[in-house]
């Protein structure tokens, strides 16, 4: 059964009905084509799970589901690069599942991330650059990929010293402080 590791609530400006996820090998953009408003401020819920999460419920309408490779394990969501808050989704160079949902009752977005597999390949990611005019180094030996599993990373374990998601009566509405980041416990 999947466990919620951490979550964050924030208010972000949505431009032309869309938000982007930054911090990966690509920059997926999510749009709500059903909402007629193009520019608005929305409540954005970010969740990091240790496995594929259950359906969020009937109050959330799915927008898209895809795979996302995080370069550092920290992402940002916004309308342009460096426009949103940092959020830890897992270890670096991990392929993650990602779903985006829109709330039915108000202008709210829900982004959920969970680990799929380690995509770190020493032959690709640790190969030193060749100096100009130098001969090529001998080919390195092949390493098994994936190198690690999700459970071996501290980023994919819950912080046991933070309050659970439901402990404050639902989603936290604090803004502008590091207290916005929460990690539920068992």
PDB file of C-alpha atoms in Angstrom:
ATOM      1  CA  UNK A   1       0.000   0.000   0.000  1.00  0.00           C
ATOM      2  CA  UNK A   2       1.326   3.433  -0.956  1.00  0.00           C
ATOM      3  CA  UNK A   3       2.293   5.926   1.754  1.00  0.00           C
ATOM      4  CA  UNK A   4       2.252   9.701   1.447  1.00  0.00           C
ATOM      5  CA  UNK A   5       5.807  10.857   2.247  1.00  0.00           C
ATOM      6  CA  UNK A   6       5.414  14.628   2.111  1.00  0.00           C
ATOM      7  CA  UNK A   7       3.147  17.293   0.709  1.00  0.00           C
ATOM      8  CA  UNK A   8       3.099  21.026   0.151  1.00  0.00           C
ATOM      9  CA  UNK A   9       0.301  23.507  -0.436  1.00  0.00           C
ATOM     10  CA  UNK A  10       0.869  26.799  -2.158  1.00  0.00           C
ATOM     11  CA  UNK A  11      -0.889  29.420  -4.232  1.00  0.00           C
ATOM     12  CA  UNK A  12       0.512  29.927  -7.713  1.00  0.00           C
ATOM     13  CA  UNK A  13      -0.345  32.130 -10.644  1.00  0.00           C
ATOM     14  CA  UNK A  14      -1.680  30.136 -13.603  1.00  0.00           C
ATOM     15  CA  UNK A  15      -1.106  31.697 -17.007  1.00  0.00           C
ATOM     16  CA  UNK A  16      -3.059  30.667 -20.110  1.00  0.00           C
ATOM     17  CA  UNK A  17      -4.655  27.867 -18.075  1.00  0.00           C
ATOM     18  CA  UNK A  18      -1.407  25.944 -17.626  1.00  0.00           C
ATOM     19  CA  UNK A  19       1.436  25.075 -15.267  1.00  0.00           C
ATOM     20  CA  UNK A  20       4.836  23.474 -15.970  1.00  0.00           C
ATOM     21  CA  UNK A  21       6.957  21.082 -13.911  1.00  0.00           C
ATOM     22  CA  UNK A  22      10.636  22.118 -13.820  1.00  0.00           C
ATOM     23  CA  UNK A  23      13.616  20.118 -12.545  1.00  0.00           C
ATOM     24  CA  UNK A  24      13.509  17.172 -14.883  1.00  0.00           C
ATOM     25  CA  UNK A  25      15.078  16.054 -18.125  1.00  0.00           C
ATOM     26  CA  UNK A  26      12.030  17.554 -19.856  1.00  0.00           C
ATOM     27  CA  UNK A  27       9.488  20.224 -18.875  1.00  0.00           C
ATOM     28  CA  UNK A  28       5.946  18.845 -19.080  1.00  0.00           C
ATOM     29  CA  UNK A  29       3.182  21.416 -19.338  1.00  0.00           C
ATOM     30  CA  UNK A  30      -0.311  20.768 -18.013  1.00  0.00           C
ATOM     31  CA  UNK A  31      -3.382  22.669 -19.221  1.00  0.00           C
ATOM     32  CA  UNK A  32      -6.976  22.742 -18.119  1.00  0.00           C
ATOM     33  CA  UNK A  33      -8.921  23.156 -21.354  1.00  0.00           C
ATOM     34  CA  UNK A  34     -12.327  23.005 -19.641  1.00  0.00           C
ATOM     35  CA  UNK A  35     -11.834  26.100 -17.467  1.00  0.00           C
ATOM     36  CA  UNK A  36     -12.692  29.302 -19.345  1.00  0.00           C
ATOM     37  CA  UNK A  37     -10.451  31.537 -17.206  1.00  0.00           C
ATOM     38  CA  UNK A  38      -6.944  31.850 -18.652  1.00  0.00           C
ATOM     39  CA  UNK A  39      -5.164  33.792 -15.879  1.00  0.00           C
ATOM     40  CA  UNK A  40      -5.867  33.135 -12.209  1.00  0.00           C
ATOM     41  CA  UNK A  41      -4.347  32.277  -8.849  1.00  0.00           C
ATOM     42  CA  UNK A  42      -4.854  28.641  -7.903  1.00  0.00           C
ATOM     43  CA  UNK A  43      -4.210  26.507  -4.856  1.00  0.00           C
ATOM     44  CA  UNK A  44      -1.609  23.889  -5.793  1.00  0.00           C
ATOM     45  CA  UNK A  45      -1.236  20.661  -3.794  1.00  0.00           C
ATOM     46  CA  UNK A  46       2.027  18.733  -4.305  1.00  0.00           C
ATOM     47  CA  UNK A  47       2.368  15.171  -2.998  1.00  0.00           C
ATOM     48  CA  UNK A  48       5.327  12.755  -2.933  1.00  0.00           C
ATOM     49  CA  UNK A  49       4.449   9.062  -2.426  1.00  0.00           C
ATOM     50  CA  UNK A  50       6.577   5.956  -1.914  1.00  0.00           C
ATOM     51  CA  UNK A  51       4.563   3.986  -4.521  1.00  0.00           C
ATOM     52  CA  UNK A  52       1.746   4.650  -6.973  1.00  0.00           C
ATOM     53  CA  UNK A  53      -0.989   6.436  -4.966  1.00  0.00           C
ATOM     54  CA  UNK A  54      -4.665   5.507  -4.923  1.00  0.00           C
ATOM     55  CA  UNK A  55      -7.194   7.553  -6.888  1.00  0.00           C
ATOM     56  CA  UNK A  56      -7.632  10.984  -5.233  1.00  0.00           C
ATOM     57  CA  UNK A  57     -11.424  10.757  -5.335  1.00  0.00           C
ATOM     58  CA  UNK A  58     -14.325  12.075  -7.347  1.00  0.00           C
ATOM     59  CA  UNK A  59     -13.661  15.715  -6.418  1.00  0.00           C
ATOM     60  CA  UNK A  60     -10.535  15.672  -8.622  1.00  0.00           C
ATOM     61  CA  UNK A  61     -10.699  15.553 -12.434  1.00  0.00           C
ATOM     62  CA  UNK A  62      -7.618  13.927 -14.067  1.00  0.00           C
ATOM     63  CA  UNK A  63      -5.701  16.083 -16.556  1.00  0.00           C
ATOM     64  CA  UNK A  64      -2.714  13.916 -17.484  1.00  0.00           C
ATOM     65  CA  UNK A  65      -0.571  10.978 -16.387  1.00  0.00           C
ATOM     66  CA  UNK A  66       3.051  10.557 -17.487  1.00  0.00           C
ATOM     67  CA  UNK A  67       6.589   9.520 -16.527  1.00  0.00           C
ATOM     68  CA  UNK A  68       9.000  12.230 -15.386  1.00  0.00           C
ATOM     69  CA  UNK A  69      12.769  11.904 -14.785  1.00  0.00           C
ATOM     70  CA  UNK A  70      13.955  14.214 -12.013  1.00  0.00           C
ATOM     71  CA  UNK A  71      17.513  15.510 -12.428  1.00  0.00           C
ATOM     72  CA  UNK A  72      18.103  16.384  -8.759  1.00  0.00           C
ATOM     73  CA  UNK A  73      14.971  15.021  -7.067  1.00  0.00           C
ATOM     74  CA  UNK A  74      13.743  18.558  -6.400  1.00  0.00           C
ATOM     75  CA  UNK A  75      11.118  20.087  -8.686  1.00  0.00           C
ATOM     76  CA  UNK A  76       9.349  23.404  -9.083  1.00  0.00           C
ATOM     77  CA  UNK A  77       5.905  24.079 -10.491  1.00  0.00           C
ATOM     78  CA  UNK A  78       4.989  27.372 -12.104  1.00  0.00           C
ATOM     79  CA  UNK A  79       4.528  29.275 -15.345  1.00  0.00           C
ATOM     80  CA  UNK A  80       8.275  29.798 -15.882  1.00  0.00           C
ATOM     81  CA  UNK A  81      11.520  28.310 -14.590  1.00  0.00           C
ATOM     82  CA  UNK A  82      12.342  29.252 -10.956  1.00  0.00           C
ATOM     83  CA  UNK A  83       8.844  30.659 -10.429  1.00  0.00           C
ATOM     84  CA  UNK A  84       7.502  28.105  -7.957  1.00  0.00           C
ATOM     85  CA  UNK A  85       8.544  26.651  -4.605  1.00  0.00           C
ATOM     86  CA  UNK A  86      11.074  23.813  -4.324  1.00  0.00           C
ATOM     87  CA  UNK A  87       9.577  20.397  -3.536  1.00  0.00           C
ATOM     88  CA  UNK A  88      11.490  17.150  -2.897  1.00  0.00           C
ATOM     89  CA  UNK A  89       9.907  14.286  -4.835  1.00  0.00           C
ATOM     90  CA  UNK A  90      12.666  11.696  -4.449  1.00  0.00           C
ATOM     91  CA  UNK A  91      16.269  10.845  -5.303  1.00  0.00           C
ATOM     92  CA  UNK A  92      18.157  12.317  -8.264  1.00  0.00           C
ATOM     93  CA  UNK A  93      17.959  10.656 -11.669  1.00  0.00           C
ATOM     94  CA  UNK A  94      14.895   8.615 -10.777  1.00  0.00           C
ATOM     95  CA  UNK A  95      12.034   8.062 -13.175  1.00  0.00           C
ATOM     96  CA  UNK A  96       8.813   9.042 -11.397  1.00  0.00           C
ATOM     97  CA  UNK A  97       5.164   8.636 -12.145  1.00  0.00           C
ATOM     98  CA  UNK A  98       3.263  11.918 -12.258  1.00  0.00           C
ATOM     99  CA  UNK A  99      -0.428  12.667 -12.323  1.00  0.00           C
ATOM    100  CA  UNK A 100      -2.072  16.076 -12.562  1.00  0.00           C
ATOM    101  CA  UNK A 101      -5.646  16.723 -11.441  1.00  0.00           C
ATOM    102  CA  UNK A 102      -7.969  19.741 -11.250  1.00  0.00           C
ATOM    103  CA  UNK A 103     -10.383  20.208  -8.343  1.00  0.00           C
ATOM    104  CA  UNK A 104     -14.064  20.251  -9.262  1.00  0.00           C
ATOM    105  CA  UNK A 105     -15.264  22.561  -6.498  1.00  0.00           C
ATOM    106  CA  UNK A 106     -12.662  25.343  -6.649  1.00  0.00           C
ATOM    107  CA  UNK A 107      -9.619  26.419  -8.620  1.00  0.00           C
ATOM    108  CA  UNK A 108      -7.124  23.875  -7.290  1.00  0.00           C
ATOM    109  CA  UNK A 109      -4.466  21.663  -8.861  1.00  0.00           C
ATOM    110  CA  UNK A 110      -3.121  18.375  -7.483  1.00  0.00           C
ATOM    111  CA  UNK A 111       0.252  16.966  -8.609  1.00  0.00           C
ATOM    112  CA  UNK A 112       1.259  13.501  -7.327  1.00  0.00           C
ATOM    113  CA  UNK A 113       4.729  11.960  -7.754  1.00  0.00           C
ATOM    114  CA  UNK A 114       5.967   8.424  -6.978  1.00  0.00           C
ATOM    115  CA  UNK A 115       9.191   6.524  -7.841  1.00  0.00           C
ATOM    116  CA  UNK A 116       9.270   4.018 -10.683  1.00  0.00           C
ATOM    117  CA  UNK A 117      12.951   3.158 -11.183  1.00  0.00           C
ATOM    118  CA  UNK A 118      16.512   4.389 -10.884  1.00  0.00           C
ATOM    119  CA  UNK A 119      17.734   5.635 -14.277  1.00  0.00           C
ATOM    120  CA  UNK A 120      21.280   6.531 -13.162  1.00  0.00           C
ATOM    121  CA  UNK A 121      23.737   4.942 -15.571  1.00  0.00           C
ATOM    122  CA  UNK A 122      27.430   5.388 -14.666  1.00  0.00           C
ATOM    123  CA  UNK A 123      28.427   5.135 -18.339  1.00  0.00           C
ATOM    124  CA  UNK A 124      26.247   8.123 -19.169  1.00  0.00           C
ATOM    125  CA  UNK A 125      26.190  10.245 -16.031  1.00  0.00           C
ATOM    126  CA  UNK A 126      29.739   9.803 -14.666  1.00  0.00           C
ATOM    127  CA  UNK A 127      31.756   9.754 -17.878  1.00  0.00           C
ATOM    128  CA  UNK A 128      34.449  12.466 -17.681  1.00  0.00           C
ATOM    129  CA  UNK A 129      34.675  14.949 -20.535  1.00  0.00           C
ATOM    130  CA  UNK A 130      37.458  14.246 -22.978  1.00  0.00           C
ATOM    131  CA  UNK A 131      40.145  16.936 -23.261  1.00  0.00           C
ATOM    132  CA  UNK A 132      40.554  18.423 -26.733  1.00  0.00           C
ATOM    133  CA  UNK A 133      43.060  16.418 -28.765  1.00  0.00           C
ATOM    134  CA  UNK A 134      43.256  13.576 -26.230  1.00  0.00           C
ATOM    135  CA  UNK A 135      42.842   9.944 -27.091  1.00  0.00           C
ATOM    136  CA  UNK A 136      39.707   8.263 -25.900  1.00  0.00           C
ATOM    137  CA  UNK A 137      39.921   6.488 -22.552  1.00  0.00           C
ATOM    138  CA  UNK A 138      39.262   2.747 -22.541  1.00  0.00           C
ATOM    139  CA  UNK A 139      35.603   1.797 -22.438  1.00  0.00           C
ATOM    140  CA  UNK A 140      34.381   1.366 -18.859  1.00  0.00           C
ATOM    141  CA  UNK A 141      32.829  -1.897 -17.728  1.00  0.00           C
ATOM    142  CA  UNK A 142      29.068  -2.098 -17.823  1.00  0.00           C
ATOM    143  CA  UNK A 143      27.213  -1.559 -14.494  1.00  0.00           C
ATOM    144  CA  UNK A 144      23.771  -3.009 -13.830  1.00  0.00           C
ATOM    145  CA  UNK A 145      21.013  -0.416 -14.231  1.00  0.00           C
ATOM    146  CA  UNK A 146      19.099   0.328 -12.051  1.00  0.00           C
ATOM    147  CA  UNK A 147      21.874   0.791  -9.520  1.00  0.00           C
ATOM    148  CA  UNK A 148      19.562   1.277  -6.522  1.00  0.00           C
ATOM    149  CA  UNK A 149      15.970   0.766  -5.502  1.00  0.00           C
ATOM    150  CA  UNK A 150      13.640   3.474  -4.224  1.00  0.00           C
ATOM    151  CA  UNK A 151      13.665   2.169  -0.641  1.00  0.00           C
ATOM    152  CA  UNK A 152      17.426   2.732  -0.352  1.00  0.00           C
ATOM    153  CA  UNK A 153      17.039   6.526  -0.536  1.00  0.00           C
ATOM    154  CA  UNK A 154      16.294   8.720   2.484  1.00  0.00           C
ATOM    155  CA  UNK A 155      14.261  11.031   0.231  1.00  0.00           C
ATOM    156  CA  UNK A 156      11.730   8.224  -0.162  1.00  0.00           C
ATOM    157  CA  UNK A 157      11.192   7.671   3.560  1.00  0.00           C
ATOM    158  CA  UNK A 158       8.726   9.708   5.629  1.00  0.00           C
ATOM    159  CA  UNK A 159       9.951  12.196   8.215  1.00  0.00           C
ATOM    160  CA  UNK A 160       8.598  10.720  11.471  1.00  0.00           C
ATOM    161  CA  UNK A 161       8.889  13.987  13.409  1.00  0.00           C
ATOM    162  CA  UNK A 162       6.391  16.032  11.391  1.00  0.00           C
ATOM    163  CA  UNK A 163       2.600  16.031  11.820  1.00  0.00           C
ATOM    164  CA  UNK A 164       0.371  13.850   9.667  1.00  0.00           C
ATOM    165  CA  UNK A 165      -1.603  15.401   6.831  1.00  0.00           C
ATOM    166  CA  UNK A 166      -4.925  15.115   8.671  1.00  0.00           C
ATOM    167  CA  UNK A 167      -3.536  16.262  12.035  1.00  0.00           C
ATOM    168  CA  UNK A 168      -4.314  19.930  11.291  1.00  0.00           C
ATOM    169  CA  UNK A 169      -7.864  19.307  10.069  1.00  0.00           C
ATOM    170  CA  UNK A 170      -6.969  18.873   6.398  1.00  0.00           C
ATOM    171  CA  UNK A 171      -4.666  20.735   4.097  1.00  0.00           C
ATOM    172  CA  UNK A 172      -2.474  23.376   5.715  1.00  0.00           C
ATOM    173  CA  UNK A 173      -3.068  26.948   4.527  1.00  0.00           C
ATOM    174  CA  UNK A 174       0.155  28.485   5.887  1.00  0.00           C
ATOM    175  CA  UNK A 175       1.988  30.657   3.367  1.00  0.00           C
ATOM    176  CA  UNK A 176       5.422  32.166   3.061  1.00  0.00           C
ATOM    177  CA  UNK A 177       7.402  30.053   5.531  1.00  0.00           C
ATOM    178  CA  UNK A 178       9.304  26.755   5.581  1.00  0.00           C
ATOM    179  CA  UNK A 179       6.428  25.386   7.684  1.00  0.00           C
ATOM    180  CA  UNK A 180       4.538  24.859   4.427  1.00  0.00           C
ATOM    181  CA  UNK A 181       6.379  21.617   3.806  1.00  0.00           C
ATOM    182  CA  UNK A 182       4.841  18.742   5.747  1.00  0.00           C
ATOM    183  CA  UNK A 183       5.700  15.064   6.009  1.00  0.00           C
ATOM    184  CA  UNK A 184       3.036  12.704   7.349  1.00  0.00           C
ATOM    185  CA  UNK A 185       3.829   9.825   9.671  1.00  0.00           C
ATOM    186  CA  UNK A 186       2.287   6.404   9.773  1.00  0.00           C
TER     187      UNK A 186
END
